[in-house]
mmCIF file of C-alpha atoms in Angstrom:
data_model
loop_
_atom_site.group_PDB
_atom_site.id
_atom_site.type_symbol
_atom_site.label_atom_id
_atom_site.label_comp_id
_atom_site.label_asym_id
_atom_site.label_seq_id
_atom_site.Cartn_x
_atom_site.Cartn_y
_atom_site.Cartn_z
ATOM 1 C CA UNK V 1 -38.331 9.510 3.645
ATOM 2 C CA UNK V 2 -38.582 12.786 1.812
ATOM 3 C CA UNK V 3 -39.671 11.880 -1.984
ATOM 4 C CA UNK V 4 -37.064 12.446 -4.683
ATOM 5 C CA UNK V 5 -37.947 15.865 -6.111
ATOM 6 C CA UNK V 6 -37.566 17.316 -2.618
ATOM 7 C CA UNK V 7 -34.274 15.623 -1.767
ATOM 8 C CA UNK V 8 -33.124 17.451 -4.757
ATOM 9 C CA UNK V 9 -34.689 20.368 -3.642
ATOM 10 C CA UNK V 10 -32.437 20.138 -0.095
ATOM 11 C CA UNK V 11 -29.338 18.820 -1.562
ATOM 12 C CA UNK V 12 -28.833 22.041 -4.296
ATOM 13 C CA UNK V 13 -30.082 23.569 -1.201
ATOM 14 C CA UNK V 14 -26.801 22.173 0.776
ATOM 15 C CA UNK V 15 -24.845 23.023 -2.087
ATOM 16 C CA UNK V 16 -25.540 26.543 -2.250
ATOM 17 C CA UNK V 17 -25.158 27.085 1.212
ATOM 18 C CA UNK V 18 -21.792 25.033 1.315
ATOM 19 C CA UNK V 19 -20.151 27.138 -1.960
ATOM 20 C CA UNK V 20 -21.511 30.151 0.209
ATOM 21 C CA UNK V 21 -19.533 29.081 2.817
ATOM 22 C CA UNK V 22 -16.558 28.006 1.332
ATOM 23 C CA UNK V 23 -16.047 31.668 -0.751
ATOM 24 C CA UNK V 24 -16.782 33.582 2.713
ATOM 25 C CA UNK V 25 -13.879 31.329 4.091
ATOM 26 C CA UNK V 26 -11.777 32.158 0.850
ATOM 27 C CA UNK V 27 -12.654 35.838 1.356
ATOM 28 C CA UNK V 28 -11.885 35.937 5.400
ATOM 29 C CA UNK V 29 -8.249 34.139 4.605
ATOM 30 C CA UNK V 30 -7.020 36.575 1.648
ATOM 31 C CA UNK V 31 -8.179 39.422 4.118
ATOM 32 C CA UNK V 32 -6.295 38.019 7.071
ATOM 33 C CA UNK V 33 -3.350 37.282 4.474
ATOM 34 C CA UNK V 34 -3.472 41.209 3.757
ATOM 35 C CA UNK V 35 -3.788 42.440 7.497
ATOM 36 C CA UNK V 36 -0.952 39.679 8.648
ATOM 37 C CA UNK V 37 1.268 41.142 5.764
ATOM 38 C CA UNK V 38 1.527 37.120 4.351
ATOM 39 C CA UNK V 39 1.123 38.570 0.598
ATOM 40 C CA UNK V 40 3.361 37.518 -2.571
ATOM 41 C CA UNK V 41 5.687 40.675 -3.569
ATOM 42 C CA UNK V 42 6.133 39.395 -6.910
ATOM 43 C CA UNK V 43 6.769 42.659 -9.085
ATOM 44 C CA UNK V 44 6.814 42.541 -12.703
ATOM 45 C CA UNK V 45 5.568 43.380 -16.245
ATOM 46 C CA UNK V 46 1.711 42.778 -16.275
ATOM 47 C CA UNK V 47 0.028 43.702 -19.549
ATOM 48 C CA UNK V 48 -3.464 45.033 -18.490
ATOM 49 C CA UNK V 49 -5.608 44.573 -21.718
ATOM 50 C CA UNK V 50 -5.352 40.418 -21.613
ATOM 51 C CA UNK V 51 -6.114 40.625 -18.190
ATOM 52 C CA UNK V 52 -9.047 42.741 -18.753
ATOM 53 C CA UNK V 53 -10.491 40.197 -21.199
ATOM 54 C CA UNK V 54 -9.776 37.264 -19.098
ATOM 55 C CA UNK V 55 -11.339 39.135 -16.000
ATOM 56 C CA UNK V 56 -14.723 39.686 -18.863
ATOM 57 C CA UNK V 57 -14.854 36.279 -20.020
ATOM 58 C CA UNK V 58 -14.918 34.902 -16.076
ATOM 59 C CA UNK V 59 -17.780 37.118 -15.889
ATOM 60 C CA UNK V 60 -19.842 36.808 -19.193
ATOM 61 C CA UNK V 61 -22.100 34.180 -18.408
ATOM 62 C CA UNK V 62 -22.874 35.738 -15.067
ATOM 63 C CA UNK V 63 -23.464 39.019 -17.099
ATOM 64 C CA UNK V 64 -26.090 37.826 -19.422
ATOM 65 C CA UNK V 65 -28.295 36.288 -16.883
ATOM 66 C CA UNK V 66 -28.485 39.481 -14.988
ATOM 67 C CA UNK V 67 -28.808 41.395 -18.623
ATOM 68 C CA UNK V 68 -25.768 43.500 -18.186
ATOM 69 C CA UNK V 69 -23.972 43.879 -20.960
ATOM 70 C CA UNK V 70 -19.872 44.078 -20.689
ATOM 71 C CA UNK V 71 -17.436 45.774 -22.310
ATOM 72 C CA UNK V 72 -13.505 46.353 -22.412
ATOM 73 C CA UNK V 73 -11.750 49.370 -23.450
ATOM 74 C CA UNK V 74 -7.855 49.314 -22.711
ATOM 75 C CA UNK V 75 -4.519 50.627 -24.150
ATOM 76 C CA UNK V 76 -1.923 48.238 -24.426
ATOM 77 C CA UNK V 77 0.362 48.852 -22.307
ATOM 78 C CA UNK V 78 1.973 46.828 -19.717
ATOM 79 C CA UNK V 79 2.182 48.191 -15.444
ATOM 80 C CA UNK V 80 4.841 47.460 -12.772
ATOM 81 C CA UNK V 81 2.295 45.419 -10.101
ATOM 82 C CA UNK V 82 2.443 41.884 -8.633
ATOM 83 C CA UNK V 83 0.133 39.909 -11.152
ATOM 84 C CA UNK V 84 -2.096 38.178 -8.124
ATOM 85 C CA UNK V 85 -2.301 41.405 -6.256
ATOM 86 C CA UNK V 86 -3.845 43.274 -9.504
ATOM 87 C CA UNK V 87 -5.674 40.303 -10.722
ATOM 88 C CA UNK V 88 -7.502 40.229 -7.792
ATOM 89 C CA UNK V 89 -8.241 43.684 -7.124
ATOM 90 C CA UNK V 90 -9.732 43.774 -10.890
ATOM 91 C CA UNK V 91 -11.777 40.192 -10.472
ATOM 92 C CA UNK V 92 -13.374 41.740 -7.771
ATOM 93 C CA UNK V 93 -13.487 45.322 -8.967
ATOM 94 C CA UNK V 94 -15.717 43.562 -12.075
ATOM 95 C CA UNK V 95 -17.670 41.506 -10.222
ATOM 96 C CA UNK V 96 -18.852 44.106 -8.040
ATOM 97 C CA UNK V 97 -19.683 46.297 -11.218
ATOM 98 C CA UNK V 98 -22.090 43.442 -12.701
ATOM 99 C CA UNK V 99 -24.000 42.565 -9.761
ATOM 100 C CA UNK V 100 -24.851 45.909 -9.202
ATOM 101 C CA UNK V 101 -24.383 47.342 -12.267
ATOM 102 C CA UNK V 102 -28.551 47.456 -13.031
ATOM 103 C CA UNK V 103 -30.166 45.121 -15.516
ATOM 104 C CA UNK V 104 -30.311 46.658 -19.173
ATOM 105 C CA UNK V 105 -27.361 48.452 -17.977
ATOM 106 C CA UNK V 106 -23.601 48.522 -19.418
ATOM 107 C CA UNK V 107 -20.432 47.578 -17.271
ATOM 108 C CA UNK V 108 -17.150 48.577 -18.996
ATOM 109 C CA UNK V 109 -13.370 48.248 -17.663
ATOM 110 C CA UNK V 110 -11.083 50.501 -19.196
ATOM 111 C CA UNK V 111 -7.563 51.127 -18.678
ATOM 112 C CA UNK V 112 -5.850 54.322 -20.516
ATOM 113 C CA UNK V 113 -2.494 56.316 -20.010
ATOM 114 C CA UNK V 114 -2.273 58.506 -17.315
ATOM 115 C CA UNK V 115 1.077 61.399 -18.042
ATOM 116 C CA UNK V 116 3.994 59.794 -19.031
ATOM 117 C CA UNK V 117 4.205 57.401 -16.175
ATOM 118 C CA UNK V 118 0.657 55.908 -14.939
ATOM 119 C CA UNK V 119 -2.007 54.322 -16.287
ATOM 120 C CA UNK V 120 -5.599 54.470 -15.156
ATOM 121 C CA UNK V 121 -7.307 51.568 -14.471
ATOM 122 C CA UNK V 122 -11.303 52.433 -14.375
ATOM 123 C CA UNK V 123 -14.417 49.781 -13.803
ATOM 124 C CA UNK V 124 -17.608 51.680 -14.805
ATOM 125 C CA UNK V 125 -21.254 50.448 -13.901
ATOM 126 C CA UNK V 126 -25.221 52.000 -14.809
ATOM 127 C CA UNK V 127 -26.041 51.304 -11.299
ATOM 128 C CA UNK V 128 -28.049 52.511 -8.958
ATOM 129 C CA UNK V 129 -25.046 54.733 -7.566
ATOM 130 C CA UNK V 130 -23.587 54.773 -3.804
ATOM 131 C CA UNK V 131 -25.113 58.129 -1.627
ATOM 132 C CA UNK V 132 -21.922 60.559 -0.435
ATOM 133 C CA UNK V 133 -22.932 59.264 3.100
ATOM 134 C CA UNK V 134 -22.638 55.609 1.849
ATOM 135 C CA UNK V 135 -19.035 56.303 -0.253
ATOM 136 C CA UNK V 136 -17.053 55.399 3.169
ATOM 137 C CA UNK V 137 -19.204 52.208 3.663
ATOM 138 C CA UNK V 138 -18.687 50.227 0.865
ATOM 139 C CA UNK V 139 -15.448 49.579 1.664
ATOM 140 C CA UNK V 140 -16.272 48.113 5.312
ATOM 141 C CA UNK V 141 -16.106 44.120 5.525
ATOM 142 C CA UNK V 142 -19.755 42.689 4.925
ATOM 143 C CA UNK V 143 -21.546 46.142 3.991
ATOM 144 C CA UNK V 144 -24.057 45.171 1.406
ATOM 145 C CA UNK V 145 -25.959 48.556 -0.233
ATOM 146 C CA UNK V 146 -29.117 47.607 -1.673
ATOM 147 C CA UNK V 147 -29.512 43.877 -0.739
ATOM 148 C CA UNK V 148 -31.306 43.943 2.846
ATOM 149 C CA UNK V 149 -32.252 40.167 1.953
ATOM 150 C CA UNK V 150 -28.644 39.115 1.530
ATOM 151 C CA UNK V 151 -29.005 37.708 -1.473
ATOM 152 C CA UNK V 152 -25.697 35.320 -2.323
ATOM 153 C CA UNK V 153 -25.733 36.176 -5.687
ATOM 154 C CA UNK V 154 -24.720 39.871 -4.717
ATOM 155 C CA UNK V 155 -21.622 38.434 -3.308
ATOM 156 C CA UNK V 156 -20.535 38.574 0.449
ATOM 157 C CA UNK V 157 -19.631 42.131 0.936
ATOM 158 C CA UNK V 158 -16.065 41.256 0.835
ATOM 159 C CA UNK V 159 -14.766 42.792 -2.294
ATOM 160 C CA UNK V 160 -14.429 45.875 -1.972
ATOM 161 C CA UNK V 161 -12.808 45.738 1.407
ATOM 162 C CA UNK V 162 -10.054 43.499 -0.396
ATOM 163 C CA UNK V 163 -9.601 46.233 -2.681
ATOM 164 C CA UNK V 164 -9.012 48.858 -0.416
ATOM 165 C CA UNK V 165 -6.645 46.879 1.626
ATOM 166 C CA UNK V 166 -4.437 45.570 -1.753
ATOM 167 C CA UNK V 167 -4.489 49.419 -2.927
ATOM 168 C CA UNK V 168 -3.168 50.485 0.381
ATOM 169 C CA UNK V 169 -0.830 48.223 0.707
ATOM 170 C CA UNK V 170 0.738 48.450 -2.812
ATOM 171 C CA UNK V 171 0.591 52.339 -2.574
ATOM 172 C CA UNK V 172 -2.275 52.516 -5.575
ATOM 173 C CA UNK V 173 -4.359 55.502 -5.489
ATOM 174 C CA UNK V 174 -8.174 53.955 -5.294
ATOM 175 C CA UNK V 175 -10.862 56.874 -5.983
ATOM 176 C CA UNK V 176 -14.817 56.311 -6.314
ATOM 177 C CA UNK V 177 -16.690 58.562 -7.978
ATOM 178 C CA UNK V 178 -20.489 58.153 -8.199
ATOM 179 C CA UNK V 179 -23.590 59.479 -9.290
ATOM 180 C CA UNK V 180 -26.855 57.936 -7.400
ATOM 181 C CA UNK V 181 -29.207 57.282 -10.647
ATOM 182 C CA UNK V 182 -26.620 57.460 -12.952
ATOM 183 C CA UNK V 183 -23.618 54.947 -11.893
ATOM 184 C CA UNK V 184 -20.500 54.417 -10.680
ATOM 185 C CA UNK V 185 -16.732 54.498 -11.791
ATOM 186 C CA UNK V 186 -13.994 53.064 -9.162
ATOM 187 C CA UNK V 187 -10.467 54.016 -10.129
ATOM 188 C CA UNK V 188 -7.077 52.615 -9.921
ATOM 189 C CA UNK V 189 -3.694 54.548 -11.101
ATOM 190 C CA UNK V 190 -1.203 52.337 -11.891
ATOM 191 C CA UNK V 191 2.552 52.828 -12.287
ATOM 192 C CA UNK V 192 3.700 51.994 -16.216
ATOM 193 C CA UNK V 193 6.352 49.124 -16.792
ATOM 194 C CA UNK V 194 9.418 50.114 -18.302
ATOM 195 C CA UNK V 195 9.162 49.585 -21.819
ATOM 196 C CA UNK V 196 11.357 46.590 -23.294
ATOM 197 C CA UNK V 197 12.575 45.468 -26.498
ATOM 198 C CA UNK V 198 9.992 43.174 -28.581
ATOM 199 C CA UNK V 199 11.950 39.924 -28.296
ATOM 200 C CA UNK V 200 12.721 40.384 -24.947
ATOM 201 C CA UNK V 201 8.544 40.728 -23.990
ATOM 202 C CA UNK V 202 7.632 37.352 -26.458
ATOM 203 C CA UNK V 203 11.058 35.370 -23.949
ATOM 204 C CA UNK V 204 8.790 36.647 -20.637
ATOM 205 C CA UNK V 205 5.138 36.255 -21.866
ATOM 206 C CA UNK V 206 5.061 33.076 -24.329
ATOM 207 C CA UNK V 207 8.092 31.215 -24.752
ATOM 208 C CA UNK V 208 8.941 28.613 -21.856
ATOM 209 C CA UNK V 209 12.518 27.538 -24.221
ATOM 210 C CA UNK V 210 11.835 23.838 -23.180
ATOM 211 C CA UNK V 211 12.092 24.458 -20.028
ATOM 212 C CA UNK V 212 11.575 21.238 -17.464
ATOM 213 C CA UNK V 213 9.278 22.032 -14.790
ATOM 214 C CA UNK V 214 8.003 19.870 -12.147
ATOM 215 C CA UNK V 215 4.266 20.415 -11.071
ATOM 216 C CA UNK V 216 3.009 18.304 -7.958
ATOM 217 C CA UNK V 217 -0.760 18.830 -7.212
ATOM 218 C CA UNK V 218 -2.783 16.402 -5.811
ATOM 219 C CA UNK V 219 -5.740 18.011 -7.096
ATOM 220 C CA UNK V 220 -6.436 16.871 -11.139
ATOM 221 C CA UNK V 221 -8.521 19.370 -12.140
ATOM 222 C CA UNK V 222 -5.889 22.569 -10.927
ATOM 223 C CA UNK V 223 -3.012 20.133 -12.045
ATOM 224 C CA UNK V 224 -4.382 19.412 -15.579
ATOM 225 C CA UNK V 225 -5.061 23.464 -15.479
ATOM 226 C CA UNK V 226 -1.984 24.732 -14.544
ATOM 227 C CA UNK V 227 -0.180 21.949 -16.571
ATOM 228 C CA UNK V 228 -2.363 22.819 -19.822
ATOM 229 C CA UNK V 229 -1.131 26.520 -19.157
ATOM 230 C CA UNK V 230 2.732 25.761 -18.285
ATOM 231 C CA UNK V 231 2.946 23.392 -21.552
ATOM 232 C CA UNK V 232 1.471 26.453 -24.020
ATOM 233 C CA UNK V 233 4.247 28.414 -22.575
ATOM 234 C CA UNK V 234 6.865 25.626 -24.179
ATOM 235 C CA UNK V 235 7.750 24.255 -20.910
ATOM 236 C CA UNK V 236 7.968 19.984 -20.661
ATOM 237 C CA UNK V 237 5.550 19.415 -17.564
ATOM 238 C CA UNK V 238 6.100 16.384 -15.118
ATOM 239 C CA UNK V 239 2.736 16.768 -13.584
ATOM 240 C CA UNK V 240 2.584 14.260 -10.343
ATOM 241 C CA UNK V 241 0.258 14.067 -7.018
ATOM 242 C CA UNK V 242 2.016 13.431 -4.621
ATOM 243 C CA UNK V 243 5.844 13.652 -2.938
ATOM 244 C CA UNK V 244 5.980 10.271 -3.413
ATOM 245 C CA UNK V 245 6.093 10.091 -6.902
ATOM 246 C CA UNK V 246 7.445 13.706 -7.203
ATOM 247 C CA UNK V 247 10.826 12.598 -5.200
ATOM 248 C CA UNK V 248 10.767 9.367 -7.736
ATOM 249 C CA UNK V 249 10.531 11.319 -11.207
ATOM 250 C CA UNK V 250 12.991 13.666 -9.826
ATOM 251 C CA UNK V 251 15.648 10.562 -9.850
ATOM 252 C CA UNK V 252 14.304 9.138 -13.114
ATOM 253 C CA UNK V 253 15.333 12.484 -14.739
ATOM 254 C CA UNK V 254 18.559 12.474 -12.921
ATOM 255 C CA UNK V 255 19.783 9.449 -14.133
ATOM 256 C CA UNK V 256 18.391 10.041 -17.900
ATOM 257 C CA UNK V 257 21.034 13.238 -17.405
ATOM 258 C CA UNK V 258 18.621 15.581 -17.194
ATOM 259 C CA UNK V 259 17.595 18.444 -14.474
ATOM 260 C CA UNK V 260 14.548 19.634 -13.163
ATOM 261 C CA UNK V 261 14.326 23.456 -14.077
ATOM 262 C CA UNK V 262 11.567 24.806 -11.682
ATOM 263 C CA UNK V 263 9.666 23.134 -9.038
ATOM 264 C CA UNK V 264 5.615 24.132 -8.531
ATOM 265 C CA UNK V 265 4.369 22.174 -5.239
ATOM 266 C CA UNK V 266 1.436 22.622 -3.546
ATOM 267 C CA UNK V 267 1.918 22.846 0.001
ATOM 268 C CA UNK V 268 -0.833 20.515 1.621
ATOM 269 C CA UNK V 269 -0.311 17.484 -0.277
ATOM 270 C CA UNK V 270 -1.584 13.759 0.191
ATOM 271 C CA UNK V 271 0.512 11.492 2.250
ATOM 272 C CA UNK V 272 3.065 12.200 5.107
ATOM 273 C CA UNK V 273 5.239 14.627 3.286
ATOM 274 C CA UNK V 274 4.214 18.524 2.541
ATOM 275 C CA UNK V 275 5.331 20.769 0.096
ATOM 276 C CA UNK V 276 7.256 23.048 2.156
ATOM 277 C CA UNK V 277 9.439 19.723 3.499
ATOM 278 C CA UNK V 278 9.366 18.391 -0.497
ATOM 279 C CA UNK V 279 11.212 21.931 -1.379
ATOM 280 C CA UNK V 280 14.081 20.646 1.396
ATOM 281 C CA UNK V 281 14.767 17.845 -0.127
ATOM 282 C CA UNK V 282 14.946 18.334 -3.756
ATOM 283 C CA UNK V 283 16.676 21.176 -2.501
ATOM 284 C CA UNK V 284 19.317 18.984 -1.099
ATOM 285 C CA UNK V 285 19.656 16.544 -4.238
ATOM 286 C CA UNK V 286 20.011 20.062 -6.392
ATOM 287 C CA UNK V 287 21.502 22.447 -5.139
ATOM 288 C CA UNK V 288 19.384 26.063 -5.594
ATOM 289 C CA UNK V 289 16.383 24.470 -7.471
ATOM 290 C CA UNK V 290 14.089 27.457 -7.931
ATOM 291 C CA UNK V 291 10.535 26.924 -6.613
ATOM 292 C CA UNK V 292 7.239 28.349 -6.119
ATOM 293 C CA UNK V 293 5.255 26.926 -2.998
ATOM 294 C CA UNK V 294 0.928 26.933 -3.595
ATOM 295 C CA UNK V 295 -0.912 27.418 -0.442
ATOM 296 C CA UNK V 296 -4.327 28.121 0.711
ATOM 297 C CA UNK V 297 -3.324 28.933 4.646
ATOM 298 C CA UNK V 298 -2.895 32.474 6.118
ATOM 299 C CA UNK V 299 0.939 31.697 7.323
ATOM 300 C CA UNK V 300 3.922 31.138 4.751
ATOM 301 C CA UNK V 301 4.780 27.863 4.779
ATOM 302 C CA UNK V 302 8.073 28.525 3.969
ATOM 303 C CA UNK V 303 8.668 30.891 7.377
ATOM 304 C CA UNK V 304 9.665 34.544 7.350
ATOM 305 C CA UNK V 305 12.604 33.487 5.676
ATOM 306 C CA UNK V 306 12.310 31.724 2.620
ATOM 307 C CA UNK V 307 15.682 29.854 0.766
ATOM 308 C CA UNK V 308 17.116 32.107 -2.142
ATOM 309 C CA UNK V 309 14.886 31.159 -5.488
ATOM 310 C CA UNK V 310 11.835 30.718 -4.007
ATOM 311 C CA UNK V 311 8.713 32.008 -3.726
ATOM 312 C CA UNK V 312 4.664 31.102 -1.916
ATOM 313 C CA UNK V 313 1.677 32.060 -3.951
ATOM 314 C CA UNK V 314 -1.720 32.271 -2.641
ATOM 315 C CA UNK V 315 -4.449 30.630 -3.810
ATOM 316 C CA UNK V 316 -6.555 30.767 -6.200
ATOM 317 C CA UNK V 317 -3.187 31.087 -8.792
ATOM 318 C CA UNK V 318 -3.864 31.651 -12.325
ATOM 319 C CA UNK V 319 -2.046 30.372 -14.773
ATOM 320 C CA UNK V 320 -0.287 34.172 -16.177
ATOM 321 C CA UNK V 321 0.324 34.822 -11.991
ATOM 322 C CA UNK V 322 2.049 31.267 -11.938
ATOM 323 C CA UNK V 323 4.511 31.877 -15.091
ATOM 324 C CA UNK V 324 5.200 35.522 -13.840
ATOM 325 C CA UNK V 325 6.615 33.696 -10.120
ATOM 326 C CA UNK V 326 8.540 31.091 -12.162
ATOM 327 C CA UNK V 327 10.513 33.625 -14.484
ATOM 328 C CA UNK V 328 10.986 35.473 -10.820
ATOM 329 C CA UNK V 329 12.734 32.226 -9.103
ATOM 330 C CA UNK V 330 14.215 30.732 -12.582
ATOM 331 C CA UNK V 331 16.044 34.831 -13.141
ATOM 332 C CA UNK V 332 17.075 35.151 -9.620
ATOM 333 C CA UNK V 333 20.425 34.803 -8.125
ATOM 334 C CA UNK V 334 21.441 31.908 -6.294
ATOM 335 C CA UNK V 335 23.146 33.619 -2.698
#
């Protein structure tokens, strides 16, 4: 029997080594996502400075206990990008910057107009810098620079590989530019959103109009998350756990008169039915119900072919990448 200060000891121990584990898996799945081509293509109106602050505050805590100090710097403007896509490339982007970003030392993200049509998306760091022979490197899955002990809390060496891959694949010019001693600046150009009338920007970004949406999560902490999120908008959440109930509130609101706007399932939920086979069949009780299907697996659960009005997100889903996919299903045409 191992005395009670040690089994602490071992079981923070475990813990560690099991949230190691379960962000490599995390990591491995978004890059097999990317390589399989299994990615949202969710294209729309993504204003950069709120997601620069967000992408801060995730960080800040993390910031001050390495002594890095973090800044923003951004123009507001909104770019044409699917919100997951960019949200991760930036998450990561930042996170990179502070863990190597040299204690005493200043990370800023910056965004700023690029001509009349780009913007330029810029994470800046007082590192050590990256060698010209390293530049290549960084980019390769599990390449750590400076960290021969592996230390976890300089991440996986995932990152930056998951950058490369989104930037590619959306067509982003990525360029690093780095001075060993000095620092390093890794930037993004971005294409600008069409610019749209005042009113019409508050109807996308804030104002859900009432709108009844249907959130089935089995897991409470996401589901109180999401729902907190979806009811600031102005939407009226039904937030449920399983099919089960999901399939009877559906017929409770029926019979009160009223319709389900937008359905949010997660795919892998409790009991014998899934998401994707939940979609079917409010899909045959309403004709066309627009939907957005959560997952955390590699392959779309919805096949290579989804129904008109719907959509799969990838997991982790934020609450600004979840609101963008529901005005994309709710504004879409019924074929």
């Amino acid at each position: 029997n191992l005395p009670e200060a040690k089994r602490v000891e071992v079981l923070a121990a475990l813990t560690r080594t099991a949230q190691a584990l379960a962000t490599m898996l995390e990591g491995l799945l978004d890059l097999s996502r990317l390589d399989a081509g299994v990615t949202s293509n969710v294209q729309h109106a993504v204003a950069l400075r709120p997601l620069l602050y967000d992408t801060a505050a995730a960080l800040i805590d993390e910031a001050e206990a390495l002594g890095v100090e973090l800044r923003v710097a951004s123009v507001d403007r909104e770019v044409l990008a699917d919100p997951a896509l960019l949200t991760r490339v930036i998450q990561n982007l930042a996170s990179n910057a502070v863990r190597h970003g040299g204690r005493g030392g200043a990370v800023l993200l910056s965004a700023r107009r690029r001509g009349r049509e780009h913007c330029l998306l810029q994470v800046w760091d007082q590192g050590h810098g990256i060698d010209a022979s390293d530049r290549a490197r960084v980019f390769e899955e599990f390449v750590q620079l400076k960290n021969p002990e592996r230390a976890q809390r300089k991440g996986l060496g995932l990152g930056l590989s998951m950058v490369e891959r989104i930037c590619k694949l959306r067509q982003w010019p990525l360029i690093l530019d780095s001075r060993p001693g000095r620092g390093t600046v890794f930037s993004v150009c971005l294409p600008l959103a069409p610019a749209q009338p005042l009113d019409a920007q508050d109807d996308q970004l804030r104002d859900g109009a009432g709108l009844q949406v249907m959130l089935v999560e089995d897991d409470a902490v996401v589901r109180d998350a999401l729902a907190g999120w979806l009811t600031e908008r102005g939407c009226h959440v039904h937030a449920l756990e399983d099919a089960r109930a999901a399939l009877e509130r559906f017929e409770q609101t029926r019979r009160m008169g009223r319709a389900i706007d937008v359905l949010v399932s997660d795919h892998s939920l409790p009991g014998p039915m899934l998401g994707a086979e939940l979609v079917h069949a409010l899909r045959a009780r309403q004709h066309g119900l627009p939907t957005v299907v959560l997952t955390g697996a590699v392959q779309d659960p919805l096949g290579e072919r989804p129904p008109p009005r719907t959509t799969v997100l990838h997991k982790p889903v934020s609450g600004r990448v979840l609101w963008a996919a529901i005005q994309h299903v709710v504004q879409a045409p019924d074929a």
